[in-house]
Short mmCIF file of C-alpha atoms in Angstrom, two decimals:
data_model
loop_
_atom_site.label_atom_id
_atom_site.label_comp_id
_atom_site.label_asym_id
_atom_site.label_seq_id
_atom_site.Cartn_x
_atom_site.Cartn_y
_atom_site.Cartn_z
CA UNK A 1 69.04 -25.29 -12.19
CA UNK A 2 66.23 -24.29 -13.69
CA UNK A 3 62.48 -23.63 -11.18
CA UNK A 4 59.30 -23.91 -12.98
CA UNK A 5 56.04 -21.97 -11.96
CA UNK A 6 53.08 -23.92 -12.94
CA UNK A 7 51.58 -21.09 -10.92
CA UNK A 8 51.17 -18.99 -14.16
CA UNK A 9 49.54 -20.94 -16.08
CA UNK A 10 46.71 -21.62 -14.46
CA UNK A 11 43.90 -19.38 -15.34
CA UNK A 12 42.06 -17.99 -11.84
CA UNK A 13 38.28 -19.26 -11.81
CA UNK A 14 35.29 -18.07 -9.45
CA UNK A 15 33.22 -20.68 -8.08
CA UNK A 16 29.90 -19.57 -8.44
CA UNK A 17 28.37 -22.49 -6.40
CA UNK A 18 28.53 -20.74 -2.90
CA UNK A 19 27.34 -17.78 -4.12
CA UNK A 20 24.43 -18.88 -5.75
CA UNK A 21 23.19 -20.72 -2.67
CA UNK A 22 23.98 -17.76 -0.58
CA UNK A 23 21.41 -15.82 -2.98
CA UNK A 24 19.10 -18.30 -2.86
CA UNK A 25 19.23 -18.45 0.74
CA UNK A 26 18.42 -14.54 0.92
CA UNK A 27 15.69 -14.64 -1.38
CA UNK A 28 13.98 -16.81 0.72
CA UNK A 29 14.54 -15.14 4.06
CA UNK A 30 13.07 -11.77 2.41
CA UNK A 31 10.51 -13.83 0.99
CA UNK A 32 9.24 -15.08 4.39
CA UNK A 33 9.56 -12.03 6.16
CA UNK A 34 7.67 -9.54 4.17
CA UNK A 35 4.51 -8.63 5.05
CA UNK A 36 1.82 -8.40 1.60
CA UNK A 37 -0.68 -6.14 3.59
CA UNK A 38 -0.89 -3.40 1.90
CA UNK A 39 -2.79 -1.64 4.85
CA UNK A 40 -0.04 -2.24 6.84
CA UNK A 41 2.00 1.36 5.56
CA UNK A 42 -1.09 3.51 7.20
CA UNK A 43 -1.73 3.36 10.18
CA UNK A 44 -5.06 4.25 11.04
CA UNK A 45 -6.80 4.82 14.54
CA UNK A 46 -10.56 4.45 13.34
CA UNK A 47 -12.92 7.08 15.24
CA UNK A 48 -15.50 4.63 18.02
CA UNK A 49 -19.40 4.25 17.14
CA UNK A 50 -21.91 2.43 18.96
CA UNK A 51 -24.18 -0.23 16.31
CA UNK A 52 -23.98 -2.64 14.81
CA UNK A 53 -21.02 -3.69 12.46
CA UNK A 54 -22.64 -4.09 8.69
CA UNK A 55 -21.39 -6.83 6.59
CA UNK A 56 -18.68 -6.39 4.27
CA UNK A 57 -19.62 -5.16 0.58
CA UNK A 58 -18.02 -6.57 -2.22
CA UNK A 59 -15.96 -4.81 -3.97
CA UNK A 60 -15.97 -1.61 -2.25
CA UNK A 61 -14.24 1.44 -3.13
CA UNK A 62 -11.50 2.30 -0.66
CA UNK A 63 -10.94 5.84 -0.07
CA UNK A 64 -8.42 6.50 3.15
CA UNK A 65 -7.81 10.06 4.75
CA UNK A 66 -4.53 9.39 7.07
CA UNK A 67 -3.77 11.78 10.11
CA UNK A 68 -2.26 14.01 8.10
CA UNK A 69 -5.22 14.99 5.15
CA UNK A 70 -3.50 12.48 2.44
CA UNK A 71 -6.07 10.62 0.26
CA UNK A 72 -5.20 7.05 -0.47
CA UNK A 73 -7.91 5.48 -3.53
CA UNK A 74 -7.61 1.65 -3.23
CA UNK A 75 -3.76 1.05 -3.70
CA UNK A 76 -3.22 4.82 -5.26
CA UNK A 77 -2.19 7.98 -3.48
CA UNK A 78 -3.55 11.01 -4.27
CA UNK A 79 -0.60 12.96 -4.59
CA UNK A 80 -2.29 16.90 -4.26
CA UNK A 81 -4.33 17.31 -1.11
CA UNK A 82 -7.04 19.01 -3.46
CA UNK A 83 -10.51 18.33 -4.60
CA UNK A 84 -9.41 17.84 -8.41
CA UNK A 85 -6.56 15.78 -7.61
CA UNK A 86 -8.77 13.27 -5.52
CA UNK A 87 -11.44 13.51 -7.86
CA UNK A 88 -9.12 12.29 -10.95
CA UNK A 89 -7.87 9.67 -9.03
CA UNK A 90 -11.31 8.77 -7.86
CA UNK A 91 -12.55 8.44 -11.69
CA UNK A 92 -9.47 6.67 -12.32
CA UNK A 93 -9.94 3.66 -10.20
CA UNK A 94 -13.36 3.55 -10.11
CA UNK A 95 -14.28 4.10 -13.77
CA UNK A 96 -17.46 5.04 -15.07
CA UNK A 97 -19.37 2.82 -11.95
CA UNK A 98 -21.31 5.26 -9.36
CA UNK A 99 -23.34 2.70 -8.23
CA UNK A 100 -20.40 0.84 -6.75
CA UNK A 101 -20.24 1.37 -3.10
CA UNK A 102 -17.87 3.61 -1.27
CA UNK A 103 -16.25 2.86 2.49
CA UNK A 104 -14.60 6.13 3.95
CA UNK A 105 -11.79 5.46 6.37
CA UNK A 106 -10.92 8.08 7.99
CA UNK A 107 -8.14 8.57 10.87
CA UNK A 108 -10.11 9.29 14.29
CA UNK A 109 -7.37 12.54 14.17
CA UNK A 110 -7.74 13.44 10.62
CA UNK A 111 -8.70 17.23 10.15
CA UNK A 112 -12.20 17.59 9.38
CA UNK A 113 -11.88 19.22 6.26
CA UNK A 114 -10.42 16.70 4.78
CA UNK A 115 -13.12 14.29 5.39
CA UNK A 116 -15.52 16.83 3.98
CA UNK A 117 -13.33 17.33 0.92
CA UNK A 118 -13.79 13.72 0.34
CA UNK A 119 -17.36 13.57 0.64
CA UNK A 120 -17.72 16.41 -1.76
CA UNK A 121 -15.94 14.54 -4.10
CA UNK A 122 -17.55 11.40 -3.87
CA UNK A 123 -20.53 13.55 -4.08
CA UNK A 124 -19.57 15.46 -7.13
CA UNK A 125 -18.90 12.60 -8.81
CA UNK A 126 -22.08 10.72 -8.31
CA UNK A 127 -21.66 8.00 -5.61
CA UNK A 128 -24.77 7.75 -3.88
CA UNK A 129 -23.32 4.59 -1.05
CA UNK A 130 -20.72 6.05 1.05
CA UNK A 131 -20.29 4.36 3.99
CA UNK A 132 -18.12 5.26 7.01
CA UNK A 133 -15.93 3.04 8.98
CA UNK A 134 -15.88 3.39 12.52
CA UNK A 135 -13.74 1.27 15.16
CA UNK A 136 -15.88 -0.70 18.01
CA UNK A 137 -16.67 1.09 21.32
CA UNK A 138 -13.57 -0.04 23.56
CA UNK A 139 -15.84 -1.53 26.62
CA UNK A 140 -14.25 -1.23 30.01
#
């Protein structure tokens, strides 16, 4: 007697189905829970200044100096702590406008060279408004 194995001829198939929804499914979950901030990745802690708060400028240049001396230039990182380095960047975001405003942030614990470094720059350069960013007094 004579067994057949219909076993063998059928050809082995991957249902794609489950996997796509499981994709789909983790798309969406990242999607949700990413943050878009982009000033989330530094974390600042301002210096405190008495005054009043001025109103936000359009458009402003963004030039950060973390705890650590790094330059940050809008979205771009400066990637050699020196003058030319920041400068190139600086004339590389900003373009040929000096009359566009600058805001300075600067960590409260960020070596004070640094800060001057970036002044000189901005100075060097030819921005004339350079403002500073300070935190609120923290009242008792």
């Amino acid at each position: 007697m004579r067994i057949r194995d219909d076993r063998a001829q059928e050809e082995p198939e991957i249902n794609l189905v489950p996997l796509i929804d499981v994709i789909l499914v983790l798309i969406i979950f990242f999607v949700i829970t990413t943050t878009f901030d982009s000033r989330s990745m530094l974390q600042l802690q301002l210096p405190s200044a008495t005054g009043e708060p001025v109103a936000a400028q359009a458009q402003a240049l963004s030039v950060l100096v973390n705890a650590d001396g790094r330059y940050f230039v809008d979205e771009h990182e400066v990637l050699r702590p020196d003058i030319d380095a920041l400068k190139q960047t600086l004339q590389q975001v900003a373009g040929s406008d000096r009359s566009r405003p600058v805001l300075l942030r600067a960590d409260a614990r960020t070596p004070h060279q640094a800060v001057v470094t970036a002044l000189d720059a901005l100075g060097q350069l030819g921005f004339r408004k350079i403002n500073i960013a300070t935190a609120p007094e923290a009242r008792p």
